[in-house]
Amino acid sequence: LQGSLLRKALDDPKQFEADHATTAQELAQRNNSKALVINIESRPAIENLDKLLAVPGIDSVLVGPHDLSFSLGVPEDFENPVFQDALRTIFSKARAAGVGAGIHNGMPPGTAGMTTDFAQRWISDFGCNVYVHGADVNLFAAQLKRDLSSICSDDPSTRQGKRTK
């Protein structure tokens, strides 16, 4: 949908359904297997979280930790209590509203404050129930680094052939 039809669907869903029954029915069928996930990546998003969670149809929130940490004034200081308290607030409010509470941990492996120990705490203590672990580019880069290190190692037991110059 776009333009005035989209505006009508958003502003007056009941009238949209009455005026465009076939389109509304098709949208409902297609959207039945979709999830609506909203990103929470700023202080204003946290301040308006109750209003955001009151919007019908939201299935989950997902924290973008990099952007959120900058917005909170603690850039990539994921261990900082300000950041951790924000996560606790976001996750607990989302769960209280009956929607998923998640975080995308796309930081490079071993990033302080974004380790599996923190993930376990977010899940067991903070209420996180949607955890996206890793970003393909970071996982690929970490594995490539390990492989190249092994290939280029001077230890003959870790390589299968010698490099030539």
Tab-separated table of N, CA, C and O in Angstrom, residues 2-130:
chain	number	residue	atom	x	y	z
A	2	GLN	N	0.357	2.269	-0.580
A	2	GLN	CA	1.055	3.544	-0.564
A	2	GLN	C	0.057	4.677	-0.721
A	2	GLN	O	-1.115	4.452	-1.025
A	3	GLY	N	0.538	5.881	-0.503
A	3	GLY	CA	-0.283	7.073	-0.707
A	3	GLY	C	-1.525	7.112	0.158
A	3	GLY	O	-1.512	6.730	1.323
A	4	SER	N	-2.626	7.574	-0.440
A	4	SER	CA	-3.864	7.787	0.310
A	4	SER	C	-4.458	6.467	0.821
A	4	SER	O	-5.086	6.441	1.879
A	5	LEU	N	-4.249	5.393	0.089
A	5	LEU	CA	-4.766	4.092	0.540
A	5	LEU	C	-4.037	3.643	1.815
A	5	LEU	O	-4.670	3.152	2.755
A	6	LEU	N	-2.751	3.823	1.848
A	6	LEU	CA	-1.981	3.498	3.048
A	6	LEU	C	-2.421	4.381	4.205
A	6	LEU	O	-2.636	3.891	5.320
A	7	ARG	N	-2.565	5.660	3.953
A	7	ARG	CA	-2.979	6.592	5.000
A	7	ARG	C	-4.320	6.171	5.573
A	7	ARG	O	-4.538	6.171	6.777
A	8	LYS	N	-5.255	5.782	4.705
A	8	LYS	CA	-6.581	5.341	5.148
A	8	LYS	C	-6.469	4.077	6.002
A	8	LYS	O	-7.122	3.958	7.044
A	9	ALA	N	-5.646	3.137	5.576
A	9	ALA	CA	-5.470	1.890	6.330
A	9	ALA	C	-4.885	2.152	7.716
A	9	ALA	O	-5.261	1.497	8.686
A	10	LEU	N	-3.994	3.127	7.804
A	10	LEU	CA	-3.368	3.440	9.084
A	10	LEU	C	-4.277	4.281	9.977
A	10	LEU	O	-4.358	4.053	11.184
A	11	ASP	N	-4.950	5.266	9.382
A	11	ASP	CA	-5.761	6.198	10.165
A	11	ASP	C	-7.119	5.647	10.573
A	11	ASP	O	-7.620	5.966	11.656
A	12	ASP	N	-7.713	4.848	9.713
A	12	ASP	CA	-9.059	4.351	9.987
A	12	ASP	C	-9.185	2.911	9.467
A	12	ASP	O	-9.826	2.655	8.442
A	13	PRO	N	-8.559	1.955	10.179
A	13	PRO	CA	-8.532	0.576	9.693
A	13	PRO	C	-9.920	-0.026	9.446
A	13	PRO	O	-10.101	-0.756	8.472
A	14	LYS	N	-10.887	0.293	10.294
A	14	LYS	CA	-12.235	-0.271	10.111
A	14	LYS	C	-12.873	0.238	8.816
A	14	LYS	O	-13.482	-0.526	8.073
A	15	GLN	N	-12.716	1.526	8.546
A	15	GLN	CA	-13.268	2.081	7.309
A	15	GLN	C	-12.519	1.532	6.097
A	15	GLN	O	-13.118	1.242	5.063
A	16	PHE	N	-11.218	1.369	6.233
A	16	PHE	CA	-10.422	0.781	5.151
A	16	PHE	C	-10.941	-0.618	4.828
A	16	PHE	O	-11.135	-0.977	3.675
A	17	GLU	N	-11.181	-1.417	5.868
A	17	GLU	CA	-11.687	-2.780	5.668
A	17	GLU	C	-13.062	-2.767	5.005
A	17	GLU	O	-13.352	-3.615	4.158
A	18	ALA	N	-13.902	-1.811	5.391
A	18	ALA	CA	-15.245	-1.719	4.802
A	18	ALA	C	-15.173	-1.294	3.341
A	18	ALA	O	-15.891	-1.841	2.489
A	19	ASP	N	-14.306	-0.336	3.034
A	19	ASP	CA	-14.211	0.204	1.672
A	19	ASP	C	-13.385	-0.668	0.728
A	19	ASP	O	-13.579	-0.618	-0.483
A	20	HIS	N	-12.472	-1.435	1.278
A	20	HIS	CA	-11.539	-2.221	0.455
A	20	HIS	C	-11.418	-3.637	1.029
A	20	HIS	O	-10.326	-4.096	1.370
A	21	ALA	N	-12.548	-4.314	1.104
A	21	ALA	CA	-12.611	-5.620	1.764
A	21	ALA	C	-11.642	-6.635	1.166
A	21	ALA	O	-10.947	-7.352	1.898
A	22	THR	N	-11.579	-6.715	-0.148
A	22	THR	CA	-10.703	-7.699	-0.794
A	22	THR	C	-9.239	-7.408	-0.483
A	22	THR	O	-8.471	-8.320	-0.146
A	23	THR	N	-8.845	-6.152	-0.582
A	23	THR	CA	-7.459	-5.765	-0.281
A	23	THR	C	-7.150	-6.020	1.194
A	23	THR	O	-6.086	-6.560	1.523
A	24	ALA	N	-8.059	-5.647	2.072
A	24	ALA	CA	-7.856	-5.853	3.504
A	24	ALA	C	-7.721	-7.337	3.827
A	24	ALA	O	-6.865	-7.739	4.628
A	25	GLN	N	-8.542	-8.152	3.196
A	25	GLN	CA	-8.499	-9.594	3.413
A	25	GLN	C	-7.161	-10.182	2.924
A	25	GLN	O	-6.545	-11.004	3.603
A	26	GLU	N	-6.719	-9.738	1.753
A	26	GLU	CA	-5.443	-10.202	1.207
A	26	GLU	C	-4.272	-9.794	2.102
A	26	GLU	O	-3.371	-10.580	2.361
A	27	LEU	N	-4.301	-8.557	2.584
A	27	LEU	CA	-3.245	-8.089	3.487
A	27	LEU	C	-3.230	-8.898	4.782
A	27	LEU	O	-2.169	-9.281	5.275
A	28	ALA	N	-4.411	-9.142	5.332
A	28	ALA	CA	-4.504	-9.922	6.572
A	28	ALA	C	-3.934	-11.317	6.371
A	28	ALA	O	-3.199	-11.834	7.223
A	29	GLN	N	-4.268	-11.939	5.237
A	29	GLN	CA	-3.764	-13.286	4.960
A	29	GLN	C	-2.239	-13.282	4.814
A	29	GLN	O	-1.559	-14.132	5.365
A	30	ARG	N	-1.721	-12.323	4.072
A	30	ARG	CA	-0.269	-12.253	3.864
A	30	ARG	C	0.480	-11.901	5.145
A	30	ARG	O	1.584	-12.380	5.368
A	31	ASN	N	-0.108	-11.045	5.960
A	31	ASN	CA	0.555	-10.608	7.181
A	31	ASN	C	0.398	-11.588	8.330
A	31	ASN	O	1.060	-11.436	9.358
A	32	ASN	N	-0.438	-12.580	8.167
A	32	ASN	CA	-0.680	-13.549	9.220
A	32	ASN	C	0.590	-14.287	9.644
A	32	ASN	O	0.755	-14.646	10.798
A	33	SER	N	1.493	-14.506	8.710
A	33	SER	CA	2.718	-15.249	9.028
A	33	SER	C	3.926	-14.319	9.162
A	33	SER	O	5.063	-14.776	9.128
A	34	LYS	N	3.682	-13.040	9.333
A	34	LYS	CA	4.759	-12.059	9.477
A	34	LYS	C	4.826	-11.582	10.914
A	34	LYS	O	3.850	-11.603	11.645
A	35	ALA	N	5.997	-11.134	11.302
A	35	ALA	CA	6.177	-10.552	12.630
A	35	ALA	C	6.531	-9.079	12.486
A	35	ALA	O	7.323	-8.714	11.616
A	36	LEU	N	5.948	-8.275	13.334
A	36	LEU	CA	6.269	-6.857	13.368
A	36	LEU	C	7.198	-6.618	14.556
A	36	LEU	O	6.804	-6.768	15.714
A	37	VAL	N	8.438	-6.296	14.233
A	37	VAL	CA	9.465	-6.069	15.247
A	37	VAL	C	9.912	-4.616	15.129
A	37	VAL	O	10.275	-4.166	14.038
A	38	ILE	N	9.867	-3.905	16.234
A	38	ILE	CA	10.317	-2.510	16.205
A	38	ILE	C	11.659	-2.389	16.911
A	38	ILE	O	11.904	-3.036	17.936
A	39	ASN	N	12.535	-1.599	16.331
A	39	ASN	CA	13.862	-1.382	16.906
A	39	ASN	C	13.792	-0.304	17.979
A	39	ASN	O	13.162	0.726	17.790
A	40	ILE	N	14.479	-0.569	19.065
A	40	ILE	CA	14.622	0.405	20.147
A	40	ILE	C	16.107	0.739	20.204
A	40	ILE	O	16.919	-0.076	20.644
A	41	GLU	N	16.435	1.941	19.724
A	41	GLU	CA	17.846	2.287	19.561
A	41	GLU	C	18.186	3.684	20.060
A	41	GLU	O	19.230	4.223	19.706
A	42	SER	N	17.308	4.270	20.884
A	42	SER	CA	17.577	5.633	21.336
A	42	SER	C	16.887	5.910	22.666
A	42	SER	O	15.935	5.229	23.047
A	43	ARG	N	17.376	6.959	23.332
A	43	ARG	CA	16.745	7.405	24.578
A	43	ARG	C	15.287	7.801	24.338
A	43	ARG	O	14.408	7.392	25.108
A	44	PRO	N	14.979	8.562	23.257
A	44	PRO	CA	13.565	8.881	23.011
A	44	PRO	C	12.692	7.627	22.812
A	44	PRO	O	11.531	7.615	23.213
A	45	ALA	N	13.247	6.590	22.215
A	45	ALA	CA	12.470	5.351	22.054
A	45	ALA	C	12.145	4.746	23.416
A	45	ALA	O	11.029	4.259	23.633
A	46	ILE	N	13.100	4.785	24.336
A	46	ILE	CA	12.855	4.266	25.688
A	46	ILE	C	11.819	5.140	26.395
A	46	ILE	O	10.897	4.631	27.044
A	47	GLU	N	11.960	6.461	26.262
A	47	GLU	CA	11.023	7.378	26.910
A	47	GLU	C	9.600	7.205	26.384
A	47	GLU	O	8.639	7.456	27.107
A	48	ASN	N	9.462	6.765	25.147
A	48	ASN	CA	8.144	6.569	24.536
A	48	ASN	C	7.761	5.097	24.413
A	48	ASN	O	6.815	4.764	23.689
A	49	LEU	N	8.473	4.253	25.105
A	49	LEU	CA	8.266	2.811	24.949
A	49	LEU	C	6.841	2.381	25.284
A	49	LEU	O	6.263	1.557	24.578
A	50	ASP	N	6.265	2.932	26.335
A	50	ASP	CA	4.889	2.549	26.686
A	50	ASP	C	3.927	2.865	25.541
A	50	ASP	O	3.051	2.051	25.211
A	51	LYS	N	4.098	4.020	24.920
A	51	LYS	CA	3.246	4.394	23.785
A	51	LYS	C	3.498	3.472	22.589
A	51	LYS	O	2.565	3.052	21.900
A	52	LEU	N	4.747	3.179	22.337
A	52	LEU	CA	5.076	2.290	21.217
A	52	LEU	C	4.482	0.899	21.431
A	52	LEU	O	3.939	0.293	20.508
A	53	LEU	N	4.587	0.413	22.656
A	53	LEU	CA	4.083	-0.937	22.952
A	53	LEU	C	2.559	-1.008	22.939
A	53	LEU	O	1.993	-2.100	22.849
A	54	ALA	N	1.907	0.127	23.001
A	54	ALA	CA	0.440	0.154	22.958
A	54	ALA	C	-0.093	0.057	21.531
A	54	ALA	O	-1.293	-0.144	21.335
A	55	VAL	N	0.779	0.168	20.541
A	55	VAL	CA	0.349	0.063	19.149
A	55	VAL	C	-0.046	-1.388	18.875
A	55	VAL	O	0.741	-2.302	19.117
A	56	PRO	N	-1.257	-1.625	18.379
A	56	PRO	CA	-1.695	-3.000	18.118
A	56	PRO	C	-0.838	-3.667	17.037
A	56	PRO	O	-0.409	-3.028	16.077
A	57	GLY	N	-0.586	-4.949	17.249
A	57	GLY	CA	0.090	-5.738	16.222
A	57	GLY	C	1.582	-5.879	16.374
A	57	GLY	O	2.216	-6.604	15.609
A	58	ILE	N	2.172	-5.218	17.352
A	58	ILE	CA	3.619	-5.357	17.550
A	58	ILE	C	3.886	-6.725	18.172
A	58	ILE	O	3.270	-7.106	19.167
A	59	ASP	N	4.810	-7.449	17.575
A	59	ASP	CA	5.155	-8.781	18.065
A	59	ASP	C	6.372	-8.779	18.978
A	59	ASP	O	6.500	-9.626	19.854
A	60	SER	N	7.290	-7.838	18.747
A	60	SER	CA	8.517	-7.826	19.540
A	60	SER	C	9.223	-6.488	19.400
A	60	SER	O	9.008	-5.754	18.434
A	61	VAL	N	10.074	-6.205	20.372
A	61	VAL	CA	11.031	-5.115	20.255
A	61	VAL	C	12.412	-5.746	20.109
A	61	VAL	O	12.647	-6.860	20.580
A	62	LEU	N	13.295	-5.025	19.446
A	62	LEU	CA	14.663	-5.512	19.252
A	62	LEU	C	15.615	-4.349	19.476
A	62	LEU	O	15.522	-3.324	18.791
A	63	VAL	N	16.505	-4.507	20.436
A	63	VAL	CA	17.474	-3.468	20.757
A	63	VAL	C	18.627	-3.529	19.768
A	63	VAL	O	19.187	-4.602	19.513
A	64	GLY	N	18.979	-2.369	19.240
A	64	GLY	CA	20.202	-2.195	18.469
A	64	GLY	C	21.235	-1.621	19.428
A	64	GLY	O	21.201	-0.426	19.732
A	65	PRO	N	22.133	-2.451	19.960
A	65	PRO	CA	23.001	-2.009	21.055
A	65	PRO	C	23.972	-0.884	20.692
A	65	PRO	O	24.214	0.001	21.513
A	66	HIS	N	24.520	-0.915	19.496
A	66	HIS	CA	25.477	0.126	19.117
A	66	HIS	C	24.813	1.499	19.174
A	66	HIS	O	25.279	2.409	19.865
A	67	ASP	N	23.717	1.656	18.434
A	67	ASP	CA	23.033	2.950	18.390
A	67	ASP	C	22.487	3.345	19.757
A	67	ASP	O	22.564	4.508	20.150
A	68	LEU	N	21.948	2.379	20.494
A	68	LEU	CA	21.413	2.692	21.816
A	68	LEU	C	22.519	3.193	22.739
A	68	LEU	O	22.339	4.181	23.458
A	69	SER	N	23.670	2.551	22.718
A	69	SER	CA	24.761	2.972	23.606
A	69	SER	C	25.184	4.410	23.304
A	69	SER	O	25.447	5.188	24.224
A	70	PHE	N	25.235	4.775	22.029
A	70	PHE	CA	25.590	6.148	21.673
A	70	PHE	C	24.520	7.124	22.157
A	70	PHE	O	24.835	8.187	22.703
A	71	SER	N	23.267	6.777	21.965
A	71	SER	CA	22.176	7.651	22.379
A	71	SER	C	22.167	7.856	23.894
A	71	SER	O	21.792	8.916	24.378
A	72	LEU	N	22.598	6.843	24.631
A	72	LEU	CA	22.633	6.928	26.093
A	72	LEU	C	23.879	7.642	26.611
A	72	LEU	O	24.029	7.832	27.819
A	73	GLY	N	24.784	7.999	25.705
A	73	GLY	CA	26.008	8.693	26.121
A	73	GLY	C	27.103	7.787	26.630
A	73	GLY	O	28.048	8.243	27.276
A	74	VAL	N	26.975	6.493	26.332
A	74	VAL	CA	28.010	5.528	26.738
A	74	VAL	C	28.421	4.698	25.504
A	74	VAL	O	28.199	3.495	25.452
A	75	PRO	N	29.032	5.351	24.512
A	75	PRO	CA	29.302	4.694	23.227
A	75	PRO	C	30.063	3.378	23.357
A	75	PRO	O	31.188	3.352	23.849
A	76	GLU	N	29.398	2.314	22.957
A	76	GLU	CA	29.932	0.952	22.954
A	76	GLU	C	30.507	0.522	24.305
A	76	GLU	O	31.306	-0.403	24.381
A	77	ASP	N	30.052	1.163	25.370
A	77	ASP	CA	30.413	0.739	26.733
A	77	ASP	C	29.254	-0.113	27.235
A	77	ASP	O	28.440	0.306	28.060
A	78	PHE	N	29.193	-1.324	26.703
A	78	PHE	CA	28.039	-2.195	26.933
A	78	PHE	C	27.968	-2.736	28.363
A	78	PHE	O	26.923	-3.209	28.786
A	79	GLU	N	29.078	-2.666	29.094
A	79	GLU	CA	29.066	-3.095	30.492
A	79	GLU	C	28.549	-1.997	31.418
A	79	GLU	O	28.226	-2.269	32.566
A	80	ASN	N	28.472	-0.790	30.907
A	80	ASN	CA	28.072	0.356	31.712
A	80	ASN	C	26.680	0.129	32.308
A	80	ASN	O	25.760	-0.296	31.610
A	81	PRO	N	26.515	0.438	33.602
A	81	PRO	CA	25.195	0.272	34.231
A	81	PRO	C	24.083	1.044	33.523
A	81	PRO	O	22.929	0.593	33.526
A	82	VAL	N	24.401	2.181	32.920
A	82	VAL	CA	23.385	2.949	32.193
A	82	VAL	C	22.832	2.106	31.049
A	82	VAL	O	21.614	2.038	30.836
A	83	PHE	N	23.712	1.446	30.311
A	83	PHE	CA	23.294	0.595	29.195
A	83	PHE	C	22.535	-0.623	29.711
A	83	PHE	O	21.457	-0.960	29.205
A	84	GLN	N	23.070	-1.283	30.719
A	84	GLN	CA	22.437	-2.488	31.259
A	84	GLN	C	21.068	-2.171	31.867
A	84	GLN	O	20.116	-2.922	31.689
A	85	ASP	N	20.953	-1.032	32.561
A	85	ASP	CA	19.654	-0.633	33.123
A	85	ASP	C	18.637	-0.348	32.014
A	85	ASP	O	17.455	-0.659	32.159
A	86	ALA	N	19.108	0.240	30.925
A	86	ALA	CA	18.206	0.499	29.789
A	86	ALA	C	17.682	-0.818	29.223
A	86	ALA	O	16.492	-0.934	28.905
A	87	LEU	N	18.563	-1.809	29.097
A	87	LEU	CA	18.114	-3.122	28.611
A	87	LEU	C	17.071	-3.713	29.542
A	87	LEU	O	16.044	-4.231	29.087
A	88	ARG	N	17.345	-3.645	30.830
A	88	ARG	CA	16.391	-4.199	31.813
A	88	ARG	C	15.025	-3.525	31.654
A	88	ARG	O	13.990	-4.185	31.638
A	89	THR	N	15.020	-2.200	31.503
A	89	THR	CA	13.774	-1.456	31.332
A	89	THR	C	13.051	-1.871	30.061
A	89	THR	O	11.844	-2.157	30.077
A	90	ILE	N	13.776	-1.913	28.967
A	90	ILE	CA	13.177	-2.271	27.672
A	90	ILE	C	12.591	-3.672	27.713
A	90	ILE	O	11.439	-3.899	27.327
A	91	PHE	N	13.387	-4.624	28.183
A	91	PHE	CA	12.937	-6.024	28.204
A	91	PHE	C	11.743	-6.206	29.141
A	91	PHE	O	10.773	-6.883	28.793
A	92	SER	N	11.795	-5.605	30.318
A	92	SER	CA	10.698	-5.814	31.274
A	92	SER	C	9.400	-5.157	30.785
A	92	SER	O	8.322	-5.735	30.939
A	93	LYS	N	9.496	-3.984	30.182
A	93	LYS	CA	8.290	-3.327	29.664
A	93	LYS	C	7.699	-4.115	28.494
A	93	LYS	O	6.480	-4.244	28.386
A	94	ALA	N	8.559	-4.604	27.621
A	94	ALA	CA	8.063	-5.386	26.486
A	94	ALA	C	7.349	-6.646	26.967
A	94	ALA	O	6.252	-6.961	26.501
A	95	ARG	N	7.974	-7.355	27.889
A	95	ARG	CA	7.359	-8.593	28.392
A	95	ARG	C	6.053	-8.301	29.119
A	95	ARG	O	5.085	-9.049	28.984
A	96	ALA	N	6.018	-7.201	29.874
A	96	ALA	CA	4.777	-6.826	30.566
A	96	ALA	C	3.672	-6.506	29.569
A	96	ALA	O	2.494	-6.730	29.854
A	97	ALA	N	4.048	-6.017	28.393
A	97	ALA	CA	3.064	-5.698	27.345
A	97	ALA	C	2.705	-6.933	26.520
A	97	ALA	O	1.877	-6.852	25.606
A	98	GLY	N	3.332	-8.055	26.821
A	98	GLY	CA	3.008	-9.300	26.119
A	98	GLY	C	3.670	-9.436	24.760
A	98	GLY	O	3.185	-10.189	23.919
A	99	VAL	N	4.759	-8.726	24.542
A	99	VAL	CA	5.490	-8.859	23.278
A	99	VAL	C	6.905	-9.354	23.554
A	99	VAL	O	7.399	-9.292	24.675
A	100	GLY	N	7.558	-9.836	22.515
A	100	GLY	CA	8.918	-10.314	22.638
A	100	GLY	C	9.869	-9.182	22.991
A	100	GLY	O	9.629	-8.018	22.675
A	101	ALA	N	10.951	-9.560	23.652
A	101	ALA	CA	11.955	-8.591	24.082
A	101	ALA	C	13.309	-9.103	23.633
A	101	ALA	O	13.776	-10.120	24.128
A	102	GLY	N	13.924	-8.400	22.676
A	102	GLY	CA	15.149	-8.938	22.118
A	102	GLY	C	16.273	-7.956	21.931
A	102	GLY	O	16.118	-6.746	22.076
A	103	ILE	N	17.407	-8.531	21.581
A	103	ILE	CA	18.609	-7.756	21.289
A	103	ILE	C	19.354	-8.444	20.165
A	103	ILE	O	19.352	-9.674	20.061
A	104	HIS	N	19.954	-7.625	19.328
A	104	HIS	CA	20.797	-8.146	18.242
A	104	HIS	C	22.235	-7.959	18.660
A	104	HIS	O	22.723	-6.839	18.757
A	105	ASN	N	22.909	-9.056	18.924
A	105	ASN	CA	24.316	-8.990	19.291
A	105	ASN	C	25.140	-9.223	18.033
A	105	ASN	O	25.566	-10.336	17.751
A	106	GLY	N	25.350	-8.171	17.288
A	106	GLY	CA	26.133	-8.260	16.066
A	106	GLY	C	27.550	-7.766	16.242
A	106	GLY	O	28.254	-7.547	15.265
A	107	MET	N	27.949	-7.576	17.492
A	107	MET	CA	29.293	-7.081	17.749
A	107	MET	C	30.308	-8.205	17.528
A	107	MET	O	29.968	-9.387	17.614
A	108	PRO	N	31.570	-7.843	17.266
A	108	PRO	CA	32.593	-8.881	17.098
A	108	PRO	C	32.676	-9.767	18.341
A	108	PRO	O	32.449	-9.290	19.456
A	109	PRO	N	32.981	-11.048	18.155
A	109	PRO	CA	33.068	-11.974	19.294
A	109	PRO	C	34.003	-11.441	20.378
A	109	PRO	O	35.052	-10.881	20.087
A	110	GLY	N	33.572	-11.593	21.623
A	110	GLY	CA	34.392	-11.177	22.753
A	110	GLY	C	34.252	-9.716	23.130
A	110	GLY	O	34.922	-9.256	24.051
A	111	THR	N	33.383	-8.969	22.467
A	111	THR	CA	33.194	-7.554	22.803
A	111	THR	C	32.709	-7.443	24.248
A	111	THR	O	31.720	-8.071	24.621
A	112	ALA	N	33.426	-6.651	25.047
A	112	ALA	CA	33.070	-6.488	26.456
A	112	ALA	C	31.615	-6.052	26.584
A	112	ALA	O	31.162	-5.148	25.886
A	113	GLY	N	30.895	-6.719	27.470
A	113	GLY	CA	29.495	-6.398	27.707
A	113	GLY	C	28.534	-7.047	26.734
A	113	GLY	O	27.324	-6.914	26.877
A	114	MET	N	29.061	-7.762	25.732
A	114	MET	CA	28.211	-8.416	24.740
A	114	MET	C	28.571	-9.897	24.625
A	114	MET	O	28.362	-10.514	23.596
A	115	THR	N	29.119	-10.449	25.682
A	115	THR	CA	29.533	-11.849	25.687
A	115	THR	C	28.353	-12.761	26.029
A	115	THR	O	27.278	-12.284	26.406
A	116	THR	N	28.579	-14.053	25.921
A	116	THR	CA	27.511	-15.003	26.250
A	116	THR	C	27.109	-14.916	27.720
A	116	THR	O	25.954	-15.194	28.053
A	117	ASP	N	28.023	-14.519	28.611
A	117	ASP	CA	27.662	-14.336	30.021
A	117	ASP	C	26.594	-13.259	30.163
A	117	ASP	O	25.648	-13.408	30.932
A	118	PHE	N	26.765	-12.166	29.420
A	118	PHE	CA	25.759	-11.098	29.461
A	118	PHE	C	24.453	-11.587	28.847
A	118	PHE	O	23.376	-11.306	29.368
A	119	ALA	N	24.543	-12.314	27.752
A	119	ALA	CA	23.327	-12.835	27.108
A	119	ALA	C	22.550	-13.720	28.073
A	119	ALA	O	21.318	-13.625	28.154
A	120	GLN	N	23.257	-14.564	28.802
A	120	GLN	CA	22.579	-15.426	29.777
A	120	GLN	C	21.869	-14.590	30.842
A	120	GLN	O	20.746	-14.908	31.241
A	121	ARG	N	22.497	-13.516	31.285
A	121	ARG	CA	21.884	-12.638	32.291
A	121	ARG	C	20.658	-11.942	31.711
A	121	ARG	O	19.631	-11.819	32.379
A	122	TRP	N	20.773	-11.464	30.469
A	122	TRP	CA	19.623	-10.783	29.856
A	122	TRP	C	18.431	-11.731	29.780
A	122	TRP	O	17.289	-11.329	29.996
A	123	ILE	N	18.701	-12.994	29.456
A	123	ILE	CA	17.627	-13.975	29.317
A	123	ILE	C	17.074	-14.377	30.680
A	123	ILE	O	15.859	-14.348	30.902
A	124	SER	N	17.947	-14.731	31.622
A	124	SER	CA	17.478	-15.253	32.908
A	124	SER	C	17.002	-14.169	33.866
A	124	SER	O	16.048	-14.385	34.616
A	125	ASP	N	17.636	-12.990	33.848
A	125	ASP	CA	17.309	-11.959	34.831
A	125	ASP	C	16.525	-10.772	34.265
A	125	ASP	O	15.746	-10.151	34.990
A	126	PHE	N	16.742	-10.432	32.996
A	126	PHE	CA	16.135	-9.226	32.441
A	126	PHE	C	14.857	-9.507	31.654
A	126	PHE	O	14.101	-8.597	31.366
A	127	GLY	N	14.635	-10.759	31.241
A	127	GLY	CA	13.418	-11.096	30.506
A	127	GLY	C	13.567	-11.153	29.000
A	127	GLY	O	12.578	-11.281	28.282
A	128	CYS	N	14.790	-11.073	28.507
A	128	CYS	CA	15.007	-11.185	27.064
A	128	CYS	C	14.558	-12.567	26.590
A	128	CYS	O	14.909	-13.577	27.182
A	129	ASN	N	13.750	-12.589	25.540
A	129	ASN	CA	13.333	-13.883	24.994
A	129	ASN	C	13.505	-13.958	23.476
A	129	ASN	O	13.041	-14.898	22.847
A	130	VAL	N	14.177	-12.955	22.914
A	130	VAL	CA	14.549	-12.969	21.495
A	130	VAL	C	16.016	-12.550	21.450
A	130	VAL	O	16.346	-11.405	21.776
